[in-house]
PDB file of C-alpha atoms in Angstrom:
ATOM      1  CA  UNK A  36      99.636  52.195 104.360  1.00  0.00           C
ATOM      2  CA  UNK A  37     103.289  51.183 104.073  1.00  0.00           C
ATOM      3  CA  UNK A  38     105.082  50.722 107.373  1.00  0.00           C
ATOM      4  CA  UNK A  39     108.560  49.496 108.216  1.00  0.00           C
ATOM      5  CA  UNK A  40     108.701  46.115 109.954  1.00  0.00           C
ATOM      6  CA  UNK A  41     111.186  45.314 112.710  1.00  0.00           C
ATOM      7  CA  UNK A  42     111.755  42.078 114.636  1.00  0.00           C
ATOM      8  CA  UNK A  43     112.999  41.437 118.153  1.00  0.00           C
ATOM      9  CA  UNK A  44     114.457  38.039 119.014  1.00  0.00           C
ATOM     10  CA  UNK A  45     114.724  37.977 122.795  1.00  0.00           C
ATOM     11  CA  UNK A  46     113.399  36.675 126.078  1.00  0.00           C
ATOM     12  CA  UNK A  47     109.979  37.490 127.471  1.00  0.00           C
ATOM     13  CA  UNK A  48     110.017  39.723 130.552  1.00  0.00           C
ATOM     14  CA  UNK A  49     106.696  39.231 132.329  1.00  0.00           C
ATOM     15  CA  UNK A  50     107.333  42.393 134.398  1.00  0.00           C
ATOM     16  CA  UNK A  51     107.321  44.450 131.189  1.00  0.00           C
ATOM     17  CA  UNK A  52     110.561  46.382 131.629  1.00  0.00           C
ATOM     18  CA  UNK A  53     113.006  44.504 129.409  1.00  0.00           C
ATOM     19  CA  UNK A  54     113.158  41.832 126.724  1.00  0.00           C
ATOM     20  CA  UNK A  55     110.569  41.655 123.977  1.00  0.00           C
ATOM     21  CA  UNK A  56     108.102  43.722 126.003  1.00  0.00           C
ATOM     22  CA  UNK A  57     110.523  46.662 126.180  1.00  0.00           C
ATOM     23  CA  UNK A  58     111.544  46.237 122.542  1.00  0.00           C
ATOM     24  CA  UNK A  59     107.955  46.302 121.300  1.00  0.00           C
ATOM     25  CA  UNK A  60     107.328  49.470 123.311  1.00  0.00           C
ATOM     26  CA  UNK A  61     110.346  51.097 121.664  1.00  0.00           C
ATOM     27  CA  UNK A  62     109.198  50.038 118.195  1.00  0.00           C
ATOM     28  CA  UNK A  63     105.799  51.570 118.915  1.00  0.00           C
ATOM     29  CA  UNK A  64     107.416  54.776 120.168  1.00  0.00           C
ATOM     30  CA  UNK A  65     109.227  55.014 116.811  1.00  0.00           C
ATOM     31  CA  UNK A  66     106.016  54.293 114.865  1.00  0.00           C
ATOM     32  CA  UNK A  67     107.203  50.949 113.496  1.00  0.00           C
ATOM     33  CA  UNK A  68     105.471  47.590 113.131  1.00  0.00           C
ATOM     34  CA  UNK A  69     107.039  45.380 115.790  1.00  0.00           C
ATOM     35  CA  UNK A  70     107.223  41.581 115.713  1.00  0.00           C
ATOM     36  CA  UNK A  71     108.831  39.100 118.088  1.00  0.00           C
ATOM     37  CA  UNK A  72     110.400  35.679 118.348  1.00  0.00           C
ATOM     38  CA  UNK A  73     110.601  34.491 121.951  1.00  0.00           C
ATOM     39  CA  UNK A  74     113.810  32.754 123.010  1.00  0.00           C
ATOM     40  CA  UNK A  75     112.999  32.176 126.668  1.00  0.00           C
ATOM     41  CA  UNK A  76     110.174  32.642 129.125  1.00  0.00           C
ATOM     42  CA  UNK A  77     111.494  34.378 132.217  1.00  0.00           C
ATOM     43  CA  UNK A  78     109.917  34.666 135.624  1.00  0.00           C
ATOM     44  CA  UNK A  79     111.021  38.012 136.980  1.00  0.00           C
ATOM     45  CA  UNK A  80     110.015  41.260 138.597  1.00  0.00           C
ATOM     46  CA  UNK A  81     111.790  44.421 139.685  1.00  0.00           C
ATOM     47  CA  UNK A  82     113.698  42.415 142.308  1.00  0.00           C
ATOM     48  CA  UNK A  83     115.401  40.200 139.732  1.00  0.00           C
ATOM     49  CA  UNK A  84     115.198  37.167 137.454  1.00  0.00           C
ATOM     50  CA  UNK A  85     113.847  34.175 139.370  1.00  0.00           C
ATOM     51  CA  UNK A  86     113.844  31.621 136.568  1.00  0.00           C
ATOM     52  CA  UNK A  87     114.281  31.378 132.801  1.00  0.00           C
ATOM     53  CA  UNK A  88     112.881  28.595 130.647  1.00  0.00           C
ATOM     54  CA  UNK A  89     114.319  28.515 127.111  1.00  0.00           C
ATOM     55  CA  UNK A  90     112.309  27.480 124.083  1.00  0.00           C
ATOM     56  CA  UNK A  91     113.815  24.847 121.784  1.00  0.00           C
ATOM     57  CA  UNK A  92     116.015  25.878 118.899  1.00  0.00           C
ATOM     58  CA  UNK A  93     113.445  24.478 116.468  1.00  0.00           C
ATOM     59  CA  UNK A  94     110.697  26.582 118.050  1.00  0.00           C
ATOM     60  CA  UNK A  95     112.842  29.703 117.804  1.00  0.00           C
ATOM     61  CA  UNK A  96     113.783  29.028 114.181  1.00  0.00           C
ATOM     62  CA  UNK A  97     110.159  28.402 113.201  1.00  0.00           C
ATOM     63  CA  UNK A  98     109.037  31.665 114.795  1.00  0.00           C
ATOM     64  CA  UNK A  99     111.598  33.576 112.732  1.00  0.00           C
ATOM     65  CA  UNK A 100     110.949  31.665 109.504  1.00  0.00           C
ATOM     66  CA  UNK A 101     107.178  32.118 109.771  1.00  0.00           C
ATOM     67  CA  UNK A 102     107.679  35.883 109.831  1.00  0.00           C
ATOM     68  CA  UNK A 103     110.417  35.970 107.179  1.00  0.00           C
ATOM     69  CA  UNK A 104     108.418  33.862 104.707  1.00  0.00           C
ATOM     70  CA  UNK A 105     105.217  35.891 105.102  1.00  0.00           C
ATOM     71  CA  UNK A 106     105.545  39.451 106.399  1.00  0.00           C
ATOM     72  CA  UNK A 107     109.235  40.109 105.839  1.00  0.00           C
ATOM     73  CA  UNK A 108     111.691  41.988 108.028  1.00  0.00           C
ATOM     74  CA  UNK A 109     113.391  45.340 107.389  1.00  0.00           C
ATOM     75  CA  UNK A 110     115.759  44.950 110.333  1.00  0.00           C
ATOM     76  CA  UNK A 111     116.073  43.061 113.597  1.00  0.00           C
ATOM     77  CA  UNK A 112     117.741  42.904 116.957  1.00  0.00           C
ATOM     78  CA  UNK A 113     118.638  39.943 119.110  1.00  0.00           C
ATOM     79  CA  UNK A 114     118.880  39.992 122.877  1.00  0.00           C
ATOM     80  CA  UNK A 115     118.718  37.140 125.368  1.00  0.00           C
ATOM     81  CA  UNK A 116     119.308  33.772 123.676  1.00  0.00           C
ATOM     82  CA  UNK A 117     120.228  31.643 126.713  1.00  0.00           C
ATOM     83  CA  UNK A 118     121.263  28.379 125.023  1.00  0.00           C
ATOM     84  CA  UNK A 119     123.764  27.204 122.436  1.00  0.00           C
ATOM     85  CA  UNK A 120     120.831  25.633 120.592  1.00  0.00           C
ATOM     86  CA  UNK A 121     119.158  29.021 120.249  1.00  0.00           C
ATOM     87  CA  UNK A 122     122.393  30.692 119.172  1.00  0.00           C
ATOM     88  CA  UNK A 123     122.719  28.135 116.383  1.00  0.00           C
ATOM     89  CA  UNK A 124     119.038  28.489 115.439  1.00  0.00           C
ATOM     90  CA  UNK A 125     119.457  32.242 115.020  1.00  0.00           C
ATOM     91  CA  UNK A 126     122.657  31.729 113.044  1.00  0.00           C
ATOM     92  CA  UNK A 127     120.801  29.422 110.651  1.00  0.00           C
ATOM     93  CA  UNK A 128     117.928  31.894 110.295  1.00  0.00           C
ATOM     94  CA  UNK A 129     120.338  34.745 109.493  1.00  0.00           C
ATOM     95  CA  UNK A 130     122.127  32.506 106.982  1.00  0.00           C
ATOM     96  CA  UNK A 131     118.899  31.432 105.281  1.00  0.00           C
ATOM     97  CA  UNK A 132     116.783  34.616 105.273  1.00  0.00           C
ATOM     98  CA  UNK A 133     117.301  38.273 104.449  1.00  0.00           C
ATOM     99  CA  UNK A 134     116.401  39.851 107.789  1.00  0.00           C
ATOM    100  CA  UNK A 135     118.033  43.210 107.147  1.00  0.00           C
ATOM    101  CA  UNK A 136     120.290  45.187 109.475  1.00  0.00           C
ATOM    102  CA  UNK A 137     121.322  43.198 112.582  1.00  0.00           C
ATOM    103  CA  UNK A 138     121.840  44.750 116.028  1.00  0.00           C
ATOM    104  CA  UNK A 139     123.191  42.180 118.509  1.00  0.00           C
ATOM    105  CA  UNK A 140     122.667  43.021 122.170  1.00  0.00           C
ATOM    106  CA  UNK A 141     125.058  40.852 124.179  1.00  0.00           C
ATOM    107  CA  UNK A 142     122.703  39.847 126.976  1.00  0.00           C
ATOM    108  CA  UNK A 143     124.924  37.635 129.140  1.00  0.00           C
ATOM    109  CA  UNK A 144     123.949  38.319 132.771  1.00  0.00           C
ATOM    110  CA  UNK A 145     121.037  39.941 134.566  1.00  0.00           C
ATOM    111  CA  UNK A 146     121.583  42.744 137.068  1.00  0.00           C
ATOM    112  CA  UNK A 147     121.328  40.194 139.908  1.00  0.00           C
ATOM    113  CA  UNK A 148     124.042  38.033 138.334  1.00  0.00           C
ATOM    114  CA  UNK A 149     121.965  35.249 136.749  1.00  0.00           C
ATOM    115  CA  UNK A 150     123.415  34.005 133.448  1.00  0.00           C
ATOM    116  CA  UNK A 151     121.040  34.779 130.567  1.00  0.00           C
ATOM    117  CA  UNK A 152     123.468  33.257 128.071  1.00  0.00           C
ATOM    118  CA  UNK A 153     124.694  29.887 129.294  1.00  0.00           C
ATOM    119  CA  UNK A 154     128.426  29.835 129.876  1.00  0.00           C
ATOM    120  CA  UNK A 155     128.831  26.897 127.470  1.00  0.00           C
ATOM    121  CA  UNK A 156     127.189  28.982 124.707  1.00  0.00           C
ATOM    122  CA  UNK A 157     129.506  31.996 124.873  1.00  0.00           C
ATOM    123  CA  UNK A 158     132.171  30.708 122.460  1.00  0.00           C
ATOM    124  CA  UNK A 159     129.559  29.693 119.876  1.00  0.00           C
ATOM    125  CA  UNK A 160     127.943  33.116 120.307  1.00  0.00           C
ATOM    126  CA  UNK A 161     131.294  34.789 119.620  1.00  0.00           C
ATOM    127  CA  UNK A 162     132.162  32.598 116.636  1.00  0.00           C
ATOM    128  CA  UNK A 163     128.749  32.398 114.936  1.00  0.00           C
ATOM    129  CA  UNK A 164     126.755  35.558 115.689  1.00  0.00           C
ATOM    130  CA  UNK A 165     129.213  38.382 116.249  1.00  0.00           C
ATOM    131  CA  UNK A 166     130.598  38.029 112.689  1.00  0.00           C
ATOM    132  CA  UNK A 167     127.042  38.376 111.347  1.00  0.00           C
ATOM    133  CA  UNK A 168     126.215  41.523 113.340  1.00  0.00           C
ATOM    134  CA  UNK A 169     126.185  45.058 111.990  1.00  0.00           C
ATOM    135  CA  UNK A 170     126.391  46.510 115.508  1.00  0.00           C
ATOM    136  CA  UNK A 171     127.185  44.708 118.771  1.00  0.00           C
ATOM    137  CA  UNK A 172     126.210  46.512 122.002  1.00  0.00           C
ATOM    138  CA  UNK A 173     127.998  45.154 125.106  1.00  0.00           C
ATOM    139  CA  UNK A 174     128.217  46.962 128.403  1.00  0.00           C
ATOM    140  CA  UNK A 175     131.624  46.945 130.078  1.00  0.00           C
ATOM    141  CA  UNK A 176     130.944  43.721 132.010  1.00  0.00           C
ATOM    142  CA  UNK A 177     129.853  41.928 128.834  1.00  0.00           C
ATOM    143  CA  UNK A 178     132.843  43.295 126.928  1.00  0.00           C
ATOM    144  CA  UNK A 179     135.083  41.770 129.584  1.00  0.00           C
ATOM    145  CA  UNK A 180     133.416  38.357 129.195  1.00  0.00           C
ATOM    146  CA  UNK A 181     133.714  38.488 125.411  1.00  0.00           C
ATOM    147  CA  UNK A 182     137.320  39.717 125.215  1.00  0.00           C
ATOM    148  CA  UNK A 183     139.001  38.833 128.509  1.00  0.00           C
ATOM    149  CA  UNK A 184     140.065  42.484 128.816  1.00  0.00           C
ATOM    150  CA  UNK A 185     139.439  44.262 132.118  1.00  0.00           C
ATOM    151  CA  UNK A 186     137.366  47.333 131.208  1.00  0.00           C
ATOM    152  CA  UNK A 187     137.790  50.107 133.775  1.00  0.00           C
ATOM    153  CA  UNK A 188     138.510  53.183 131.657  1.00  0.00           C
ATOM    154  CA  UNK A 189     137.885  54.797 128.279  1.00  0.00           C
ATOM    155  CA  UNK A 190     141.165  53.351 126.999  1.00  0.00           C
ATOM    156  CA  UNK A 191     140.030  49.887 128.081  1.00  0.00           C
ATOM    157  CA  UNK A 192     136.739  50.427 126.236  1.00  0.00           C
ATOM    158  CA  UNK A 193     138.693  51.137 123.045  1.00  0.00           C
ATOM    159  CA  UNK A 194     140.846  48.007 123.492  1.00  0.00           C
ATOM    160  CA  UNK A 195     137.818  45.794 124.087  1.00  0.00           C
ATOM    161  CA  UNK A 196     135.891  47.378 121.214  1.00  0.00           C
ATOM    162  CA  UNK A 197     138.753  46.715 118.807  1.00  0.00           C
ATOM    163  CA  UNK A 198     138.880  43.068 119.903  1.00  0.00           C
ATOM    164  CA  UNK A 199     135.162  42.694 119.166  1.00  0.00           C
ATOM    165  CA  UNK A 200     135.708  44.210 115.723  1.00  0.00           C
ATOM    166  CA  UNK A 201     138.404  41.588 115.165  1.00  0.00           C
ATOM    167  CA  UNK A 202     135.751  38.931 115.879  1.00  0.00           C
ATOM    168  CA  UNK A 203     133.961  40.107 112.743  1.00  0.00           C
ATOM    169  CA  UNK A 204     131.422  42.689 113.900  1.00  0.00           C
ATOM    170  CA  UNK A 205     131.029  45.667 111.574  1.00  0.00           C
ATOM    171  CA  UNK A 206     130.466  48.049 114.482  1.00  0.00           C
ATOM    172  CA  UNK A 207     130.432  48.001 118.254  1.00  0.00           C
ATOM    173  CA  UNK A 208     129.071  50.187 121.028  1.00  0.00           C
ATOM    174  CA  UNK A 209     130.768  49.683 124.382  1.00  0.00           C
ATOM    175  CA  UNK A 210     128.381  51.120 126.957  1.00  0.00           C
ATOM    176  CA  UNK A 211     130.125  52.844 129.845  1.00  0.00           C
ATOM    177  CA  UNK A 212     127.259  53.201 132.290  1.00  0.00           C
ATOM    178  CA  UNK A 213     128.918  50.847 134.772  1.00  0.00           C
ATOM    179  CA  UNK A 214     132.025  53.076 135.016  1.00  0.00           C
ATOM    180  CA  UNK A 215     130.773  56.679 135.209  1.00  0.00           C
ATOM    181  CA  UNK A 216     133.456  59.381 135.267  1.00  0.00           C
ATOM    182  CA  UNK A 217     132.141  61.569 138.094  1.00  0.00           C
ATOM    183  CA  UNK A 218     128.889  62.957 136.668  1.00  0.00           C
ATOM    184  CA  UNK A 219     129.428  61.829 133.074  1.00  0.00           C
ATOM    185  CA  UNK A 220     128.826  58.572 131.202  1.00  0.00           C
ATOM    186  CA  UNK A 221     130.804  57.772 128.067  1.00  0.00           C
ATOM    187  CA  UNK A 222     129.683  55.291 125.418  1.00  0.00           C
ATOM    188  CA  UNK A 223     132.085  54.277 122.667  1.00  0.00           C
ATOM    189  CA  UNK A 224     130.923  53.776 119.073  1.00  0.00           C
ATOM    190  CA  UNK A 225     133.599  52.071 117.019  1.00  0.00           C
ATOM    191  CA  UNK A 226     133.922  50.820 113.441  1.00  0.00           C
ATOM    192  CA  UNK A 227     136.937  50.243 111.220  1.00  0.00           C
ATOM    193  CA  UNK A 228     136.582  53.876 110.100  1.00  0.00           C
ATOM    194  CA  UNK A 229     135.056  55.766 113.046  1.00  0.00           C
ATOM    195  CA  UNK A 230     135.689  56.131 116.770  1.00  0.00           C
ATOM    196  CA  UNK A 231     133.249  58.364 118.625  1.00  0.00           C
ATOM    197  CA  UNK A 232     132.693  58.818 122.352  1.00  0.00           C
ATOM    198  CA  UNK A 233     129.132  59.825 123.187  1.00  0.00           C
ATOM    199  CA  UNK A 234     128.899  61.847 126.392  1.00  0.00           C
ATOM    200  CA  UNK A 235     125.804  62.079 128.615  1.00  0.00           C
ATOM    201  CA  UNK A 236     125.081  63.157 132.193  1.00  0.00           C
ATOM    202  CA  UNK A 237     125.073  60.313 134.698  1.00  0.00           C
ATOM    203  CA  UNK A 238     121.537  59.858 136.047  1.00  0.00           C
ATOM    204  CA  UNK A 239     121.463  58.949 139.724  1.00  0.00           C
ATOM    205  CA  UNK A 240     118.551  56.538 139.726  1.00  0.00           C
ATOM    206  CA  UNK A 241     118.184  52.848 140.444  1.00  0.00           C
ATOM    207  CA  UNK A 242     115.331  52.562 137.954  1.00  0.00           C
ATOM    208  CA  UNK A 243     117.308  51.357 134.942  1.00  0.00           C
ATOM    209  CA  UNK A 244     115.668  48.020 134.134  1.00  0.00           C
ATOM    210  CA  UNK A 245     115.836  47.349 130.397  1.00  0.00           C
ATOM    211  CA  UNK A 246     118.437  49.966 129.468  1.00  0.00           C
ATOM    212  CA  UNK A 247     120.393  47.710 127.098  1.00  0.00           C
ATOM    213  CA  UNK A 248     117.247  46.358 125.467  1.00  0.00           C
ATOM    214  CA  UNK A 249     115.962  49.892 124.971  1.00  0.00           C
ATOM    215  CA  UNK A 250     119.147  51.188 123.360  1.00  0.00           C
ATOM    216  CA  UNK A 251     119.521  48.293 120.933  1.00  0.00           C
ATOM    217  CA  UNK A 252     115.834  48.445 119.981  1.00  0.00           C
ATOM    218  CA  UNK A 253     116.120  52.191 119.407  1.00  0.00           C
ATOM    219  CA  UNK A 254     119.199  51.747 117.206  1.00  0.00           C
ATOM    220  CA  UNK A 255     117.509  49.249 114.891  1.00  0.00           C
ATOM    221  CA  UNK A 256     114.411  51.456 114.854  1.00  0.00           C
ATOM    222  CA  UNK A 257     116.431  54.421 113.607  1.00  0.00           C
ATOM    223  CA  UNK A 258     118.290  52.368 111.003  1.00  0.00           C
ATOM    224  CA  UNK A 259     115.017  50.949 109.672  1.00  0.00           C
ATOM    225  CA  UNK A 260     113.580  54.469 109.491  1.00  0.00           C
ATOM    226  CA  UNK A 261     116.415  55.397 107.142  1.00  0.00           C
ATOM    227  CA  UNK A 262     118.989  57.225 109.272  1.00  0.00           C
ATOM    228  CA  UNK A 263     122.665  56.482 108.679  1.00  0.00           C
ATOM    229  CA  UNK A 264     124.419  54.417 111.300  1.00  0.00           C
ATOM    230  CA  UNK A 265     126.133  57.240 113.202  1.00  0.00           C
ATOM    231  CA  UNK A 266     122.963  59.324 113.355  1.00  0.00           C
ATOM    232  CA  UNK A 267     120.981  56.238 114.374  1.00  0.00           C
ATOM    233  CA  UNK A 268     123.336  55.639 117.288  1.00  0.00           C
ATOM    234  CA  UNK A 269     123.162  59.289 118.359  1.00  0.00           C
ATOM    235  CA  UNK A 270     119.353  59.459 118.217  1.00  0.00           C
ATOM    236  CA  UNK A 271     118.957  56.100 119.956  1.00  0.00           C
ATOM    237  CA  UNK A 272     121.337  57.063 122.759  1.00  0.00           C
ATOM    238  CA  UNK A 273     119.563  60.394 123.293  1.00  0.00           C
ATOM    239  CA  UNK A 274     116.193  58.621 123.346  1.00  0.00           C
ATOM    240  CA  UNK A 275     117.524  56.141 125.922  1.00  0.00           C
ATOM    241  CA  UNK A 276     118.899  59.001 128.032  1.00  0.00           C
ATOM    242  CA  UNK A 277     115.443  60.570 128.135  1.00  0.00           C
ATOM    243  CA  UNK A 278     113.880  57.234 129.041  1.00  0.00           C
ATOM    244  CA  UNK A 279     116.311  56.921 131.962  1.00  0.00           C
ATOM    245  CA  UNK A 280     115.792  60.518 133.113  1.00  0.00           C
ATOM    246  CA  UNK A 281     112.028  59.890 133.107  1.00  0.00           C
ATOM    247  CA  UNK A 282     112.228  56.329 134.450  1.00  0.00           C
ATOM    248  CA  UNK A 283     109.351  54.757 136.359  1.00  0.00           C
ATOM    249  CA  UNK A 284     109.298  53.985 140.074  1.00  0.00           C
ATOM    250  CA  UNK A 285     107.492  50.670 139.666  1.00  0.00           C
ATOM    251  CA  UNK A 286     107.735  47.754 142.082  1.00  0.00           C
ATOM    252  CA  UNK A 287     109.942  47.234 145.106  1.00  0.00           C
ATOM    253  CA  UNK A 288     113.265  47.013 143.259  1.00  0.00           C
ATOM    254  CA  UNK A 289     114.715  48.319 140.000  1.00  0.00           C
ATOM    255  CA  UNK A 290     111.997  50.102 138.062  1.00  0.00           C
ATOM    256  CA  UNK A 291     111.675  50.377 134.292  1.00  0.00           C
ATOM    257  CA  UNK A 292     112.601  53.051 131.810  1.00  0.00           C
ATOM    258  CA  UNK A 293     109.832  55.226 130.404  1.00  0.00           C
ATOM    259  CA  UNK A 294     109.644  54.258 126.732  1.00  0.00           C
ATOM    260  CA  UNK A 295     107.010  56.847 125.884  1.00  0.00           C
ATOM    261  CA  UNK A 296     108.652  59.898 127.437  1.00  0.00           C
ATOM    262  CA  UNK A 297     108.620  61.668 124.053  1.00  0.00           C
ATOM    263  CA  UNK A 298     107.005  61.355 120.652  1.00  0.00           C
ATOM    264  CA  UNK A 299     109.497  60.078 118.087  1.00  0.00           C
TER     265      UNK A 299
END
C-alpha cells in the first residue's frame, strides 16, 4: 500500500493538545503516515507551559536525516524550535535533503507568554528559515514580532504579510483570531499573485490549545494529498474551524481542539 509521508519538526506537548502530538493526530485524521523530529521536551498542561528543555542541534539534525535517508518525506512542517542551534540544524537539513513542501509555523510565544523561540534566535529564524518556507503561518502577535508592524486591523495584516513575503517566503497566512471583528474572524492568505481573506465565525470558547499547530499540520496534509495551495489553505482552515467548534473541555485551563471531529 502506497501512502504519503509527512514530517513534523516541533516540540513535544506532554498534555497532548499541541506540538508533535497534535500534528500526528492531524496527519492521522487526513489518513497520512506521520513522522516526527522532536525539538524540545516541554512540561505543560492546560494551565500553561511550565518548562521547555531543548534537544541539541545535532540530535535534531540526526532525527531528520535518519528519516530522509530511509523513509523519505513528501512534505513537512516546523513548529517550536526554541534555540538558534535548532534553527540552524533545520536550515542545514532543508539545504541538504529534499523534504518537499515546507510549512513554517512561527511558534514564538505560548499563550501564557513563555518564549518558545529564544529572543536571540529570532533574527536567524527570519534570515535562514523564512526564505526557505513555502507558507509561513504567524498569528497577529507573531507577525508583529517578525515585522515590527503593529497588527490591529485587516490593513495591518496586509502590511505585515507583505513584509514577510519580502523576507523570502513564497506565501504567508496571517491569522486574525486575536483581533476578531465582532463575530467574525479574518485570516489573510497572501502570495506575490494572490490576496485572499478567509472569513469564519468567531467561536466563543477558551478551549483553543493547539490551534496554530493544527492549522499548519492540516495545510501540509492537504498539500501532500495533492490539493493546490489555495484549496489546501481553504480545506485546512475549515477543518481547524470544525476542530475549534467541537473543542474538548479537558483539564482546568485551556482545553484542546478535537482533531477527529470529522472524517477527512
